[in-house]
Amino acid sequence: MKRTMDGPSAEANYNSEYDAGNVRLARQLMKAINAQVPYYQEEVGSLLNLLFLSYLKASESSELSEWSAGYKKIEKTLRWIEAHLAEDISIDTVSSEAQMSRAVFTRYFKKYTDSTLADYVSNARLDKAAHLLSEASFSIAEAAHQSGHRNLGHFYKRFQKRFDLTPNRYRNLMLEQRKESSELRAYVFSTV
């Protein structure tokens, strides 16, 4: 008799020890029901509780294993996305990279990041652009392009919406902070 379970990791979660233990409990349960000795109802209740507890433990272990495997795939995918922000990123490309179907990937991605792929990529691109703008050597157009933004007007709007500053104002603030920080550092070291 082949054991079946629902879910993507059914074969990986097959556990003959689990089955043997449950068969023993089921036999004890049948024996107690048939014998109907004094307090058999309590024994039946206890055996049913043990069977239920066994099921819960196996189910929790299976879910944890499935969660961990999914998390690792999504974590690897997030690193891939970060490395490819300047490129076009589609759900088909990313789900293929994760070795998942599009539907499964979408479900797992939302579950682990609490975000859609499009929102995640958009925010990651804006964060990268902000980082590049904080370094004096990048123009706004270069920062936009290197972070995967093809339309400069659209980039300006999204950047301002996210950071409540224009890219130019953001860069100027970061440069001011850097200058103040280096002046403070110079002052501290000159007084030591």
Short mmCIF file of C-alpha atoms in Angstrom, two decimals:
data_model
loop_
_atom_site.label_atom_id
_atom_site.label_comp_id
_atom_site.label_asym_id
_atom_site.label_seq_id
_atom_site.Cartn_x
_atom_site.Cartn_y
_atom_site.Cartn_z
CA MET A 1 0.00 0.00 0.00
CA LYS A 2 1.48 3.33 -1.06
CA ARG A 3 1.15 6.21 1.38
CA THR A 4 0.08 9.54 -0.12
CA MET A 5 -0.01 13.06 1.24
CA ASP A 6 -0.90 16.42 -0.20
CA GLY A 7 1.79 19.01 -0.77
CA PRO A 8 5.02 19.46 -2.69
CA SER A 9 7.21 17.55 -0.27
CA ALA A 10 5.08 14.46 0.32
CA GLU A 11 7.70 11.93 -0.75
CA ALA A 12 10.45 13.66 1.21
CA ASN A 13 8.32 13.57 4.36
CA TYR A 14 7.51 9.86 4.26
CA ASN A 15 8.51 8.40 7.61
CA SER A 16 8.07 4.65 8.18
CA GLU A 17 8.77 5.07 11.91
CA TYR A 18 5.87 7.53 12.10
CA ASP A 19 3.61 5.06 10.26
CA ALA A 20 4.66 2.11 12.44
CA GLY A 21 3.97 4.12 15.61
CA ASN A 22 0.55 5.12 14.34
CA VAL A 23 -0.28 1.54 13.35
CA ARG A 24 0.61 0.42 16.90
CA LEU A 25 -1.61 3.15 18.36
CA ALA A 26 -4.47 2.21 16.01
CA ARG A 27 -4.21 -1.47 17.00
CA GLN A 28 -4.24 -0.54 20.70
CA LEU A 29 -7.24 1.67 20.02
CA MET A 30 -9.16 -1.16 18.29
CA LYS A 31 -8.22 -3.57 21.08
CA ALA A 32 -9.50 -1.13 23.74
CA ILE A 33 -12.75 -0.53 21.85
CA ASN A 34 -13.37 -4.27 21.38
CA ALA A 35 -12.43 -5.26 24.95
CA GLN A 36 -14.62 -2.66 26.63
CA VAL A 37 -12.97 -3.21 29.99
CA PRO A 38 -13.68 -0.78 32.85
CA TYR A 39 -12.55 2.75 31.91
CA TYR A 40 -12.06 1.73 28.28
CA GLN A 41 -13.56 5.07 27.18
CA GLU A 42 -10.75 6.95 28.92
CA GLU A 43 -8.19 4.66 27.29
CA VAL A 44 -9.81 5.20 23.88
CA GLY A 45 -9.77 8.96 24.46
CA SER A 46 -6.10 8.86 25.46
CA LEU A 47 -5.13 6.79 22.42
CA LEU A 48 -7.05 9.13 20.12
CA ASN A 49 -5.23 12.08 21.71
CA LEU A 50 -1.88 10.33 21.10
CA LEU A 51 -2.79 9.70 17.45
CA PHE A 52 -3.83 13.31 17.04
CA LEU A 53 -0.65 14.55 18.73
CA SER A 54 1.43 12.32 16.45
CA TYR A 55 -0.35 13.78 13.43
CA LEU A 56 0.22 17.36 14.64
CA LYS A 57 3.93 16.75 15.22
CA ALA A 58 4.37 15.21 11.77
CA SER A 59 2.36 17.99 10.16
CA GLU A 60 4.37 20.69 11.95
CA SER A 61 7.64 19.04 10.95
CA SER A 62 6.48 18.79 7.34
CA GLU A 63 5.35 22.42 7.25
CA LEU A 64 8.59 23.59 8.86
CA SER A 65 10.64 21.64 6.33
CA GLU A 66 8.58 23.02 3.45
CA TRP A 67 8.81 26.57 4.87
CA SER A 68 12.58 26.30 5.25
CA ALA A 69 13.08 25.00 1.70
CA GLY A 70 10.87 27.75 0.28
CA TYR A 71 12.63 30.41 2.34
CA LYS A 72 16.04 29.29 1.09
CA LYS A 73 14.87 29.51 -2.52
CA ILE A 74 13.41 32.97 -2.01
CA GLU A 75 16.52 34.14 -0.15
CA LYS A 76 18.68 32.97 -3.08
CA THR A 77 16.30 34.70 -5.48
CA LEU A 78 16.55 37.98 -3.55
CA ARG A 79 20.33 37.88 -3.89
CA TRP A 80 19.91 37.24 -7.63
CA ILE A 81 17.53 40.21 -7.93
CA GLU A 82 19.98 42.51 -6.11
CA ALA A 83 22.75 41.47 -8.50
CA HIS A 84 20.58 42.08 -11.59
CA LEU A 85 18.71 45.30 -10.72
CA ALA A 86 20.05 47.13 -13.78
CA GLU A 87 18.52 44.48 -16.06
CA ASP A 88 14.90 43.85 -17.01
CA ILE A 89 13.45 41.59 -14.33
CA SER A 90 10.29 39.63 -15.13
CA ILE A 91 8.29 37.17 -13.08
CA ASP A 92 9.08 34.47 -15.65
CA THR A 93 12.83 35.06 -15.38
CA VAL A 94 12.84 35.16 -11.59
CA SER A 95 10.56 32.14 -11.12
CA SER A 96 12.77 30.20 -13.53
CA GLU A 97 15.84 31.28 -11.55
CA ALA A 98 14.11 30.03 -8.38
CA GLN A 99 13.23 26.75 -10.15
CA MET A 100 9.55 27.20 -9.32
CA SER A 101 6.44 27.57 -11.39
CA ARG A 102 5.21 31.11 -11.78
CA ALA A 103 2.19 30.51 -9.50
CA VAL A 104 4.18 28.79 -6.74
CA PHE A 105 6.90 31.43 -6.90
CA THR A 106 4.37 34.26 -6.64
CA ARG A 107 2.75 32.64 -3.59
CA TYR A 108 6.07 31.95 -1.83
CA PHE A 109 7.52 35.37 -2.67
CA LYS A 110 4.49 37.15 -1.21
CA LYS A 111 4.53 34.86 1.83
CA TYR A 112 8.20 35.47 2.66
CA THR A 113 8.63 39.12 1.64
CA ASP A 114 5.10 40.41 2.26
CA SER A 115 5.47 42.15 -1.09
CA THR A 116 4.83 41.49 -4.75
CA LEU A 117 7.84 40.98 -7.00
CA ALA A 118 7.15 44.25 -8.83
CA ASP A 119 7.00 46.26 -5.58
CA TYR A 120 10.09 44.56 -4.20
CA VAL A 121 12.13 45.23 -7.36
CA SER A 122 10.92 48.83 -7.53
CA ASN A 123 11.91 49.51 -3.90
CA ALA A 124 15.25 47.73 -4.30
CA ARG A 125 16.01 49.85 -7.38
CA LEU A 126 15.13 53.06 -5.54
CA ASP A 127 17.30 52.02 -2.58
CA LYS A 128 20.22 51.33 -4.91
CA ALA A 129 19.73 54.67 -6.65
CA ALA A 130 19.68 56.43 -3.26
CA HIS A 131 22.91 54.69 -2.30
CA LEU A 132 24.56 55.69 -5.58
CA LEU A 133 23.36 59.28 -5.19
CA SER A 134 24.91 59.45 -1.74
CA GLU A 135 28.29 58.93 -3.41
CA ALA A 136 29.54 62.11 -5.04
CA SER A 137 30.79 60.45 -8.22
CA PHE A 138 27.38 59.56 -9.73
CA SER A 139 25.09 61.89 -11.64
CA ILE A 140 21.35 61.48 -11.21
CA ALA A 141 21.05 59.96 -14.70
CA GLU A 142 23.88 57.48 -13.98
CA ALA A 143 22.36 56.46 -10.64
CA ALA A 144 18.96 55.99 -12.28
CA HIS A 145 20.38 53.93 -15.14
CA GLN A 146 22.62 51.74 -12.95
CA SER A 147 19.69 50.95 -10.68
CA GLY A 148 17.53 49.78 -13.58
CA HIS A 149 15.42 52.88 -14.26
CA ARG A 150 15.07 53.51 -17.99
CA ASN A 151 12.76 56.55 -17.85
CA LEU A 152 14.29 59.49 -15.98
CA GLY A 153 10.97 61.32 -15.52
CA HIS A 154 9.38 58.22 -14.03
CA PHE A 155 12.44 57.75 -11.81
CA TYR A 156 12.14 61.31 -10.45
CA LYS A 157 8.46 60.80 -9.57
CA ARG A 158 8.99 57.44 -7.87
CA PHE A 159 12.08 58.63 -6.01
CA GLN A 160 10.31 61.70 -4.66
CA LYS A 161 7.27 59.65 -3.66
CA ARG A 162 9.42 57.12 -1.79
CA PHE A 163 11.92 59.46 -0.09
CA ASP A 164 9.85 62.67 -0.02
CA LEU A 165 12.81 64.43 -1.68
CA THR A 166 13.87 64.96 -5.26
CA PRO A 167 16.95 62.96 -6.26
CA ASN A 168 18.97 66.19 -6.47
CA ARG A 169 17.90 67.34 -2.99
CA TYR A 170 18.59 63.88 -1.59
CA ARG A 171 22.09 63.86 -3.05
CA ASN A 172 22.81 67.36 -1.71
CA LEU A 173 21.63 66.35 1.78
CA MET A 174 23.84 63.26 1.72
CA LEU A 175 26.84 65.31 0.61
CA GLU A 176 26.18 67.86 3.38
CA GLN A 177 25.97 65.08 5.96
CA ARG A 178 29.19 63.54 4.68
CA LYS A 179 30.94 66.92 4.84
CA GLU A 180 29.68 67.58 8.40
CA SER A 181 30.73 64.10 9.45
CA SER A 182 34.25 64.52 8.08
CA GLU A 183 34.53 67.98 9.68
CA LEU A 184 33.45 66.53 13.02
CA ARG A 185 35.93 63.69 12.64
CA ALA A 186 38.72 66.15 11.82
CA TYR A 187 37.81 68.25 14.85
CA VAL A 188 37.75 65.24 17.19
CA PHE A 189 41.12 63.99 15.98
CA SER A 190 42.69 67.45 16.14
CA THR A 191 41.73 67.81 19.82
CA VAL A 192 43.08 64.42 20.82
#
